Coordinates of C-alpha atoms in Angstrom, one line a residue:
M1 CA -106.7 151.0 -94.5
H2 CA -105.4 154.1 -92.7
N3 CA -102.2 152.3 -91.5
L4 CA -101.6 150.7 -95.0
L5 CA -101.7 154.1 -96.6
A6 CA -99.4 155.5 -94.3
I7 CA -96.9 152.7 -94.6
L8 CA -97.1 153.0 -98.3
A9 CA -96.5 156.8 -98.3
A10 CA -93.5 156.1 -95.9
Y11 CA -91.9 153.8 -98.2
L12 CA -92.3 155.9 -101.2
L13 CA -91.0 158.8 -99.2
G14 CA -88.0 156.4 -98.1
S15 CA -87.2 155.9 -101.7
V16 CA -86.7 159.3 -102.7
P17 CA -82.9 159.2 -103.5
F18 CA -81.4 162.5 -102.1
A19 CA -77.8 161.2 -103.3
M20 CA -79.2 161.2 -106.9
I21 CA -80.9 164.5 -106.5
S22 CA -78.1 166.2 -105.0
S23 CA -75.7 165.0 -107.5
K24 CA -77.9 166.4 -110.3
L25 CA -78.2 169.7 -108.7
F26 CA -74.5 170.0 -108.0
G27 CA -73.6 168.6 -111.5
L28 CA -71.6 165.7 -110.1
A29 CA -71.5 162.2 -111.5
D30 CA -73.8 159.3 -110.6
P31 CA -72.6 158.3 -107.1
R32 CA -73.3 154.7 -108.2
T33 CA -70.4 154.9 -110.6
Y34 CA -67.4 155.8 -108.3
G35 CA -66.2 155.1 -104.5
S36 CA -68.4 152.4 -103.0
G37 CA -71.1 152.8 -105.6
N38 CA -73.3 153.5 -102.7
P39 CA -76.0 156.2 -103.2
G40 CA -75.5 157.9 -99.8
A41 CA -73.9 160.9 -98.3
T42 CA -70.6 159.3 -97.3
N43 CA -70.2 158.5 -101.1
V44 CA -71.3 161.7 -102.3
L45 CA -68.5 163.2 -100.2
R46 CA -66.0 161.2 -102.1
S47 CA -66.7 163.6 -104.9
G48 CA -65.1 166.2 -102.8
N49 CA -68.3 168.3 -103.0
K50 CA -69.0 168.8 -99.3
K51 CA -72.3 170.9 -100.1
A52 CA -73.7 167.9 -102.0
A53 CA -72.8 165.4 -99.4
L54 CA -74.5 167.8 -96.7
F55 CA -77.5 168.1 -98.8
T56 CA -77.8 164.2 -99.1
L57 CA -77.4 163.8 -95.5
I58 CA -79.9 166.2 -94.4
G59 CA -82.4 165.0 -97.0
D60 CA -81.8 161.2 -96.0
A61 CA -82.3 162.2 -92.3
L62 CA -85.2 164.2 -92.8
K63 CA -87.3 161.9 -94.8
G64 CA -86.9 159.4 -92.0
W65 CA -87.7 161.7 -89.3
L66 CA -90.8 163.2 -91.3
A67 CA -92.5 159.8 -92.0
V68 CA -92.4 159.1 -88.3
F69 CA -93.4 162.6 -87.0
A70 CA -96.3 162.4 -89.4
A71 CA -97.5 159.1 -88.4
Q72 CA -97.4 160.3 -84.7
Q73 CA -99.4 163.6 -85.7
A74 CA -101.9 161.4 -87.4
G75 CA -102.7 159.6 -84.3
L76 CA -101.4 156.2 -85.6
S77 CA -101.0 153.3 -82.9
D78 CA -97.5 152.4 -81.5
L79 CA -97.9 149.5 -83.9
G80 CA -98.6 151.8 -87.0
I81 CA -95.8 154.2 -86.0
G82 CA -93.5 151.3 -85.8
L83 CA -94.2 149.8 -89.1
V84 CA -94.1 153.3 -90.6
A85 CA -90.5 153.7 -89.2
L86 CA -89.5 150.5 -90.8
A87 CA -91.3 151.3 -94.2
V88 CA -89.4 154.6 -94.7
F89 CA -86.1 153.0 -93.7
F90 CA -86.4 149.9 -96.0
G91 CA -87.6 152.2 -98.7
H92 CA -84.1 153.9 -98.5
L93 CA -82.5 150.4 -98.5
F94 CA -84.7 149.1 -101.4
P95 CA -86.2 152.2 -103.1
I96 CA -88.4 151.5 -106.0
F97 CA -87.1 154.5 -107.9
L98 CA -83.6 153.0 -108.0
K99 CA -84.7 149.2 -109.0
F100 CA -84.5 148.4 -105.2
K101 CA -80.7 149.2 -104.8
G102 CA -80.4 152.0 -102.4
G103 CA -78.2 153.4 -99.8
K104 CA -77.1 151.7 -96.4
G105 CA -79.5 153.7 -94.3
V106 CA -77.6 155.4 -91.6
A107 CA -78.9 159.0 -92.3
T108 CA -82.4 157.8 -92.6
A109 CA -82.4 155.4 -89.5
A110 CA -80.9 158.6 -87.5
G111 CA -83.9 160.5 -88.4
V112 CA -86.2 157.7 -87.5
L113 CA -84.7 157.6 -84.0
L114 CA -84.9 161.2 -83.4
A115 CA -88.5 161.2 -84.1
L116 CA -89.2 158.0 -82.0
D117 CA -87.2 159.3 -79.0
P118 CA -85.1 162.5 -79.4
L119 CA -82.7 161.4 -76.6
L120 CA -82.3 158.2 -78.1
G121 CA -81.5 159.7 -81.5
L122 CA -79.0 162.2 -80.1
M123 CA -77.1 159.4 -78.0
V124 CA -76.9 157.3 -81.3
L125 CA -75.7 160.3 -83.2
G126 CA -73.1 161.2 -80.6
T127 CA -71.8 157.8 -80.8
W128 CA -71.4 157.8 -84.6
L129 CA -69.6 161.1 -84.4
L130 CA -67.4 160.2 -81.7
V131 CA -66.4 156.9 -83.5
A132 CA -66.1 158.6 -87.0
Y133 CA -64.1 161.5 -85.5
V134 CA -61.5 159.3 -83.7
S135 CA -61.5 156.4 -86.4
R136 CA -62.2 158.5 -89.6
Y137 CA -64.3 155.4 -90.6
S138 CA -67.8 156.0 -91.5
S139 CA -68.8 152.3 -91.7
L140 CA -67.0 151.5 -88.4
A141 CA -69.0 154.4 -86.9
A142 CA -72.2 153.2 -88.3
I143 CA -71.8 149.5 -86.9
I144 CA -71.0 150.7 -83.5
A145 CA -73.7 153.2 -83.3
A146 CA -76.1 150.7 -84.7
A147 CA -75.2 148.0 -82.2
A148 CA -75.6 150.7 -79.5
A149 CA -78.9 151.7 -80.4
P150 CA -81.0 149.0 -78.9
L151 CA -78.6 148.8 -75.8
Y152 CA -79.4 152.6 -75.2
F153 CA -83.2 152.0 -75.8
A154 CA -83.3 148.9 -73.4
L155 CA -81.5 151.0 -70.6
M156 CA -83.9 153.8 -71.0
H157 CA -87.1 152.1 -71.5
G158 CA -86.7 148.3 -71.2
A159 CA -87.7 145.8 -74.0
E160 CA -91.1 147.5 -74.7
G161 CA -92.5 150.0 -76.9
Q162 CA -90.6 150.6 -80.1
F163 CA -87.7 148.2 -79.0
A164 CA -88.4 145.7 -81.6
V165 CA -88.2 148.7 -84.2
V166 CA -84.8 149.8 -83.0
L167 CA -83.6 146.2 -83.1
V168 CA -84.8 145.7 -86.6
L169 CA -83.0 148.9 -87.6
A170 CA -79.7 147.9 -85.9
L171 CA -79.5 144.4 -87.5
A172 CA -80.3 145.8 -91.0
L173 CA -77.7 148.4 -90.6
V174 CA -75.1 146.0 -89.3
A175 CA -76.2 143.5 -92.2
K176 CA -75.8 146.4 -94.9
H177 CA -72.4 147.0 -93.5
W178 CA -71.3 143.6 -93.6
Q179 CA -68.8 144.0 -96.4
N180 CA -67.4 147.3 -95.0
L181 CA -66.7 145.2 -91.9
Q182 CA -64.8 142.5 -94.1
R183 CA -62.9 145.3 -95.6
L184 CA -62.1 146.8 -92.2
M185 CA -60.8 143.6 -90.9
A186 CA -58.6 143.4 -94.0
G187 CA -57.4 147.0 -93.8
Q188 CA -58.8 147.9 -97.0
E189 CA -61.7 150.3 -96.0
S190 CA -61.6 153.9 -97.3
K191 CA -61.8 156.7 -94.7
I192 CA -63.9 159.7 -94.6
G193 CA -63.3 162.1 -97.2
S194 CA -61.1 159.9 -99.4
K195 CA -61.4 161.0 -103.1
K196 CA -63.6 159.0 -105.4
K197 CA -62.3 156.1 -107.5
A198 CA -63.9 155.1 -110.9

């Protein structure tokens, strides 16, 4: 029962749509109505409001970190912590507050990884930043960082502990970016900072 309540709380926390909250706070249009239509930090950035995008990024990452950290502090088992990590992540992807149509989970996954293993989280974040800086494609950075996450974990810890959780996060992130990958291959993907299109 304790684990079930923690998983439910994590899912609800993951469902909190910081892209929508920041857009309201900064007087912006609904992020689902422009750009990629994705309620996430990268799309909010297309509004031209960097503060709103930063608020979204921090909020989405913080909820991932907070859910896992709280589970750890509550003394949940490794299995319980892993399920909480997945619950907050999938809460962001399929939020009950947005009719199960959420963001792509990059920031929330980063928060989860930072809580599970700070070094792993920093390595994955560093990979995303490097690829994003060089290519200017957030989606490409997300795909490469996601693919690297289970490899980093395996090198550090082997296929033990929370490896399965990290692998599921990685596979889900790549799946959520599948259309982005197709646009990248077709040369049609928007770069970071590109302005919104209605």
